[in-house]
Amino acid sequence: MTHKPNNGGITNNGVVDDELGVILGLDGGTTSTICVCIPFSDHLADPVPVLARAVAGCSNHNSVGETAARDTLVQVMMEALLKSGSRKSAVRAVCLGVSGVNHPDDQERILNWLRNIFPSNVKLYVQNDAVAALASGTMGKLHGCVLIAGTGTISYGFTEDGREARAAGAGPVLGDWGSGYGIAAKALTAVIRAHDGRDSQTLLTDRILQSLGLPSPDELIGWTYADPSWARIAALVPVVVSCAEAGDEIANQILNDAVQELASSVIAVVKRLGMGGEDGKSCFPIVMVGGVLEANKRWDIGKEVVNCVLRTYSGATPVRPKVDPAVGAALLAWNYLMKETDGKFQRQP
């Protein structure tokens, strides 16, 4: 066999080394699903080369049902392979980080879907999307805590000896109040309460009605239940933030409550795992992921959450990932694969 230079699984002329194969990493959330294809090699290149990226809709089976979730996962993986110019036979490993994976039964269901798609030699891994998000900030190594705050929210932590814990992530019905959905739902409730005379008037009323093109708060009920999808509601978060930055007391209270909810979920995970040590000063990363945690003009929810956590655990170090969670899932698959093969691998036939 002729020697091929190893540049992160890509030959010197920029072509993927087919004998090394590829890895698929997938981040499946409530709003969208992203799959990336990266070349496999015996070392990780920096930056990680992404051969192709594909995007589809929601793949959370709790939101869209099992059939639609499966179809979305298949669609986005096959599109990523097609864009990369790779065949299914070139796949070495697949790692899916999918929201709604909360129980071993959820994992096994999705693993069965994957077994019907890929050859039996392909290594398959299924995790909650929070695990992929954590891996995006730690180059695929599971240590520390991740806080996701987008449409939904969850905190997830891993210790170096493999223990894990989670908090929140139970969906809007069970109270993910620090999430984008939770923030927006509280804002909509505040508008209705103000309209009824049960609470103070708020700038949220005019701003939300203007954003939605509705003439009066009476129309909010029909708008909300016509399509009560989580992402549709959560899209109102920027309106809430703008009202808070304009000085609206109720909007500011909603965001302050969200900060406390998000911080408490992180603190709960760290406490259960003993990650902060007996004195609370042991160092560990907090990977921060999701649109709710991004800074605005005056309000920076992510920074306020970190400040709350630091008052209890001074060794916490916030990390903003350099890669997205789909790449994190691919890196996780790479680490799993290298560990299982003890760093020794064979070229594809």
PDB file of C-alpha atoms in Angstrom, residues 86-238:
ATOM      1  CA  SER A  86     -18.767  10.113   0.658  1.00  0.00           C
ATOM      2  CA  ARG A  87     -20.646   6.820   0.654  1.00  0.00           C
ATOM      3  CA  LYS A  88     -22.204   5.074   3.638  1.00  0.00           C
ATOM      4  CA  SER A  89     -19.431   2.493   3.374  1.00  0.00           C
ATOM      5  CA  ALA A  90     -16.918   5.246   4.215  1.00  0.00           C
ATOM      6  CA  VAL A  91     -18.530   6.027   7.584  1.00  0.00           C
ATOM      7  CA  ARG A  92     -16.456   4.937  10.585  1.00  0.00           C
ATOM      8  CA  ALA A  93     -18.643   6.320  13.366  1.00  0.00           C
ATOM      9  CA  VAL A  94     -21.848   8.290  13.929  1.00  0.00           C
ATOM     10  CA  CYS A  95     -22.676  10.303  17.039  1.00  0.00           C
ATOM     11  CA  LEU A  96     -26.098  11.866  17.482  1.00  0.00           C
ATOM     12  CA  GLY A  97     -26.800  14.420  20.178  1.00  0.00           C
ATOM     13  CA  VAL A  98     -30.581  14.749  20.152  1.00  0.00           C
ATOM     14  CA  SER A  99     -32.926  16.646  22.445  1.00  0.00           C
ATOM     15  CA  GLY A 100     -35.582  14.404  23.924  1.00  0.00           C
ATOM     16  CA  VAL A 101     -33.119  11.571  24.610  1.00  0.00           C
ATOM     17  CA  ASN A 102     -33.789  11.312  28.334  1.00  0.00           C
ATOM     18  CA  HIS A 103     -33.898   7.556  28.960  1.00  0.00           C
ATOM     19  CA  PRO A 104     -32.078   4.394  27.793  1.00  0.00           C
ATOM     20  CA  ASP A 105     -35.234   3.483  25.855  1.00  0.00           C
ATOM     21  CA  ASP A 106     -34.857   6.702  23.840  1.00  0.00           C
ATOM     22  CA  GLN A 107     -31.244   5.829  23.048  1.00  0.00           C
ATOM     23  CA  GLU A 108     -32.089   2.284  22.007  1.00  0.00           C
ATOM     24  CA  ARG A 109     -34.926   3.430  19.753  1.00  0.00           C
ATOM     25  CA  ILE A 110     -32.637   5.765  17.820  1.00  0.00           C
ATOM     26  CA  LEU A 111     -29.800   3.207  17.749  1.00  0.00           C
ATOM     27  CA  ASN A 112     -32.208   0.770  16.088  1.00  0.00           C
ATOM     28  CA  TRP A 113     -32.986   3.402  13.447  1.00  0.00           C
ATOM     29  CA  LEU A 114     -29.266   3.829  12.813  1.00  0.00           C
ATOM     30  CA  ARG A 115     -28.629   0.079  12.621  1.00  0.00           C
ATOM     31  CA  ASN A 116     -31.086  -0.084   9.736  1.00  0.00           C
ATOM     32  CA  ILE A 117     -29.160   2.618   7.866  1.00  0.00           C
ATOM     33  CA  PHE A 118     -25.442   1.933   8.318  1.00  0.00           C
ATOM     34  CA  PRO A 119     -23.266  -1.181   7.884  1.00  0.00           C
ATOM     35  CA  SER A 120     -22.747  -3.293  11.012  1.00  0.00           C
ATOM     36  CA  ASN A 121     -19.105  -2.230  11.391  1.00  0.00           C
ATOM     37  CA  VAL A 122     -20.029   1.435  11.924  1.00  0.00           C
ATOM     38  CA  LYS A 123     -19.738   2.585  15.556  1.00  0.00           C
ATOM     39  CA  LEU A 124     -22.983   4.220  16.673  1.00  0.00           C
ATOM     40  CA  TYR A 125     -23.468   6.563  19.624  1.00  0.00           C
ATOM     41  CA  VAL A 126     -26.605   8.375  20.797  1.00  0.00           C
ATOM     42  CA  GLN A 127     -26.652  11.034  23.511  1.00  0.00           C
ATOM     43  CA  ASN A 128     -28.778  13.928  24.675  1.00  0.00           C
ATOM     44  CA  ASP A 129     -27.979  17.090  22.722  1.00  0.00           C
ATOM     45  CA  ALA A 130     -26.502  18.594  25.889  1.00  0.00           C
ATOM     46  CA  VAL A 131     -23.658  16.061  25.733  1.00  0.00           C
ATOM     47  CA  ALA A 132     -22.752  17.179  22.209  1.00  0.00           C
ATOM     48  CA  ALA A 133     -22.900  20.789  23.372  1.00  0.00           C
ATOM     49  CA  LEU A 134     -20.500  20.026  26.230  1.00  0.00           C
ATOM     50  CA  ALA A 135     -18.153  18.280  23.813  1.00  0.00           C
ATOM     51  CA  SER A 136     -18.149  21.363  21.577  1.00  0.00           C
ATOM     52  CA  GLY A 137     -16.421  23.298  24.345  1.00  0.00           C
ATOM     53  CA  THR A 138     -14.026  20.565  25.472  1.00  0.00           C
ATOM     54  CA  MET A 139     -12.834  19.169  22.110  1.00  0.00           C
ATOM     55  CA  GLY A 140     -14.876  16.009  22.579  1.00  0.00           C
ATOM     56  CA  LYS A 141     -13.813  15.220  26.150  1.00  0.00           C
ATOM     57  CA  LEU A 142     -16.593  14.823  28.689  1.00  0.00           C
ATOM     58  CA  HIS A 143     -15.639  16.831  31.755  1.00  0.00           C
ATOM     59  CA  GLY A 144     -17.384  19.821  33.287  1.00  0.00           C
ATOM     60  CA  CYS A 145     -20.860  21.236  32.947  1.00  0.00           C
ATOM     61  CA  VAL A 146     -22.797  22.550  29.985  1.00  0.00           C
ATOM     62  CA  LEU A 147     -25.681  24.979  30.092  1.00  0.00           C
ATOM     63  CA  ILE A 148     -27.907  25.124  27.035  1.00  0.00           C
ATOM     64  CA  ALA A 149     -30.432  27.940  26.888  1.00  0.00           C
ATOM     65  CA  GLY A 150     -32.133  28.265  23.543  1.00  0.00           C
ATOM     66  CA  THR A 151     -35.713  27.330  22.786  1.00  0.00           C
ATOM     67  CA  GLY A 152     -35.415  24.903  25.704  1.00  0.00           C
ATOM     68  CA  THR A 153     -32.848  24.605  28.471  1.00  0.00           C
ATOM     69  CA  ILE A 154     -30.848  21.909  30.230  1.00  0.00           C
ATOM     70  CA  SER A 155     -27.762  21.621  32.411  1.00  0.00           C
ATOM     71  CA  TYR A 156     -25.632  18.498  32.098  1.00  0.00           C
ATOM     72  CA  GLY A 157     -22.405  17.551  33.825  1.00  0.00           C
ATOM     73  CA  PHE A 158     -19.737  14.848  33.621  1.00  0.00           C
ATOM     74  CA  THR A 159     -16.868  14.051  35.952  1.00  0.00           C
ATOM     75  CA  GLU A 160     -13.560  12.648  34.737  1.00  0.00           C
ATOM     76  CA  ASP A 161     -14.424   9.261  36.285  1.00  0.00           C
ATOM     77  CA  GLY A 162     -17.609   9.030  34.203  1.00  0.00           C
ATOM     78  CA  ARG A 163     -20.335  10.081  36.630  1.00  0.00           C
ATOM     79  CA  GLU A 164     -23.025  12.295  35.167  1.00  0.00           C
ATOM     80  CA  ALA A 165     -25.987  14.376  36.275  1.00  0.00           C
ATOM     81  CA  ARG A 166     -28.545  16.677  34.700  1.00  0.00           C
ATOM     82  CA  ALA A 167     -31.049  19.315  35.766  1.00  0.00           C
ATOM     83  CA  ALA A 168     -33.977  20.955  33.956  1.00  0.00           C
ATOM     84  CA  GLY A 169     -34.566  19.875  30.356  1.00  0.00           C
ATOM     85  CA  ALA A 170     -38.007  18.523  31.172  1.00  0.00           C
ATOM     86  CA  GLY A 171     -39.805  20.682  28.599  1.00  0.00           C
ATOM     87  CA  PRO A 172     -42.128  23.661  28.928  1.00  0.00           C
ATOM     88  CA  VAL A 173     -44.977  21.858  30.667  1.00  0.00           C
ATOM     89  CA  LEU A 174     -42.686  20.887  33.547  1.00  0.00           C
ATOM     90  CA  GLY A 175     -41.154  24.319  33.793  1.00  0.00           C
ATOM     91  CA  ASP A 176     -37.971  25.075  31.827  1.00  0.00           C
ATOM     92  CA  TRP A 177     -38.521  28.686  32.850  1.00  0.00           C
ATOM     93  CA  GLY A 178     -35.050  29.939  32.027  1.00  0.00           C
ATOM     94  CA  SER A 179     -35.395  28.870  28.403  1.00  0.00           C
ATOM     95  CA  GLY A 180     -36.366  31.027  25.456  1.00  0.00           C
ATOM     96  CA  TYR A 181     -39.812  29.451  25.558  1.00  0.00           C
ATOM     97  CA  GLY A 182     -40.100  30.094  29.292  1.00  0.00           C
ATOM     98  CA  ILE A 183     -39.073  33.752  28.976  1.00  0.00           C
ATOM     99  CA  ALA A 184     -41.475  34.403  26.107  1.00  0.00           C
ATOM    100  CA  ALA A 185     -44.344  32.501  27.738  1.00  0.00           C
ATOM    101  CA  LYS A 186     -43.981  34.615  30.884  1.00  0.00           C
ATOM    102  CA  ALA A 187     -44.011  37.749  28.722  1.00  0.00           C
ATOM    103  CA  LEU A 188     -47.206  36.667  26.960  1.00  0.00           C
ATOM    104  CA  THR A 189     -48.764  35.900  30.329  1.00  0.00           C
ATOM    105  CA  ALA A 190     -47.762  39.356  31.580  1.00  0.00           C
ATOM    106  CA  VAL A 191     -49.529  40.969  28.635  1.00  0.00           C
ATOM    107  CA  ILE A 192     -52.735  39.040  29.331  1.00  0.00           C
ATOM    108  CA  ARG A 193     -52.569  39.815  33.066  1.00  0.00           C
ATOM    109  CA  ALA A 194     -52.067  43.527  32.364  1.00  0.00           C
ATOM    110  CA  HIS A 195     -54.963  43.517  29.892  1.00  0.00           C
ATOM    111  CA  ASP A 196     -57.223  41.854  32.472  1.00  0.00           C
ATOM    112  CA  GLY A 197     -56.228  44.359  35.153  1.00  0.00           C
ATOM    113  CA  ARG A 198     -54.629  41.636  37.284  1.00  0.00           C
ATOM    114  CA  ASP A 199     -51.163  43.191  37.068  1.00  0.00           C
ATOM    115  CA  SER A 200     -49.324  46.398  36.154  1.00  0.00           C
ATOM    116  CA  GLN A 201     -49.245  47.755  32.643  1.00  0.00           C
ATOM    117  CA  THR A 202     -46.106  46.857  30.703  1.00  0.00           C
ATOM    118  CA  LEU A 203     -44.237  47.953  27.586  1.00  0.00           C
ATOM    119  CA  LEU A 204     -44.385  44.292  26.581  1.00  0.00           C
ATOM    120  CA  THR A 205     -47.975  44.777  25.450  1.00  0.00           C
ATOM    121  CA  ASP A 206     -47.290  47.294  22.693  1.00  0.00           C
ATOM    122  CA  ARG A 207     -43.979  45.740  21.643  1.00  0.00           C
ATOM    123  CA  ILE A 208     -45.290  42.171  21.365  1.00  0.00           C
ATOM    124  CA  LEU A 209     -48.488  43.185  19.579  1.00  0.00           C
ATOM    125  CA  GLN A 210     -46.434  45.266  17.138  1.00  0.00           C
ATOM    126  CA  SER A 211     -44.023  42.381  16.552  1.00  0.00           C
ATOM    127  CA  LEU A 212     -46.880  39.985  15.806  1.00  0.00           C
ATOM    128  CA  GLY A 213     -49.003  42.440  13.861  1.00  0.00           C
ATOM    129  CA  LEU A 214     -51.965  42.029  16.212  1.00  0.00           C
ATOM    130  CA  PRO A 215     -54.430  44.843  17.023  1.00  0.00           C
ATOM    131  CA  SER A 216     -55.148  43.982  20.677  1.00  0.00           C
ATOM    132  CA  PRO A 217     -54.228  41.578  23.502  1.00  0.00           C
ATOM    133  CA  ASP A 218     -57.501  39.734  22.870  1.00  0.00           C
ATOM    134  CA  GLU A 219     -55.940  38.419  19.673  1.00  0.00           C
ATOM    135  CA  LEU A 220     -53.009  36.849  21.550  1.00  0.00           C
ATOM    136  CA  ILE A 221     -55.046  33.859  22.659  1.00  0.00           C
ATOM    137  CA  GLY A 222     -55.905  32.868  19.108  1.00  0.00           C
ATOM    138  CA  TRP A 223     -52.327  33.506  17.923  1.00  0.00           C
ATOM    139  CA  THR A 224     -50.812  31.407  20.717  1.00  0.00           C
ATOM    140  CA  TYR A 225     -52.981  28.328  20.304  1.00  0.00           C
ATOM    141  CA  ALA A 226     -53.165  28.402  16.521  1.00  0.00           C
ATOM    142  CA  ASP A 227     -49.630  26.968  16.543  1.00  0.00           C
ATOM    143  CA  PRO A 228     -48.221  26.613  20.058  1.00  0.00           C
ATOM    144  CA  SER A 229     -44.826  25.298  18.862  1.00  0.00           C
ATOM    145  CA  TRP A 230     -42.015  25.949  21.309  1.00  0.00           C
ATOM    146  CA  ALA A 231     -39.720  27.675  18.820  1.00  0.00           C
ATOM    147  CA  ARG A 232     -42.487  30.005  17.598  1.00  0.00           C
ATOM    148  CA  ILE A 233     -43.106  31.243  21.130  1.00  0.00           C
ATOM    149  CA  ALA A 234     -39.388  31.461  21.962  1.00  0.00           C
ATOM    150  CA  ALA A 235     -38.810  33.741  18.959  1.00  0.00           C
ATOM    151  CA  LEU A 236     -40.279  36.575  21.067  1.00  0.00           C
ATOM    152  CA  VAL A 237     -37.260  36.643  23.426  1.00  0.00           C
ATOM    153  CA  PRO A 238     -35.568  39.608  21.620  1.00  0.00           C
TER     154      PRO A 238
END
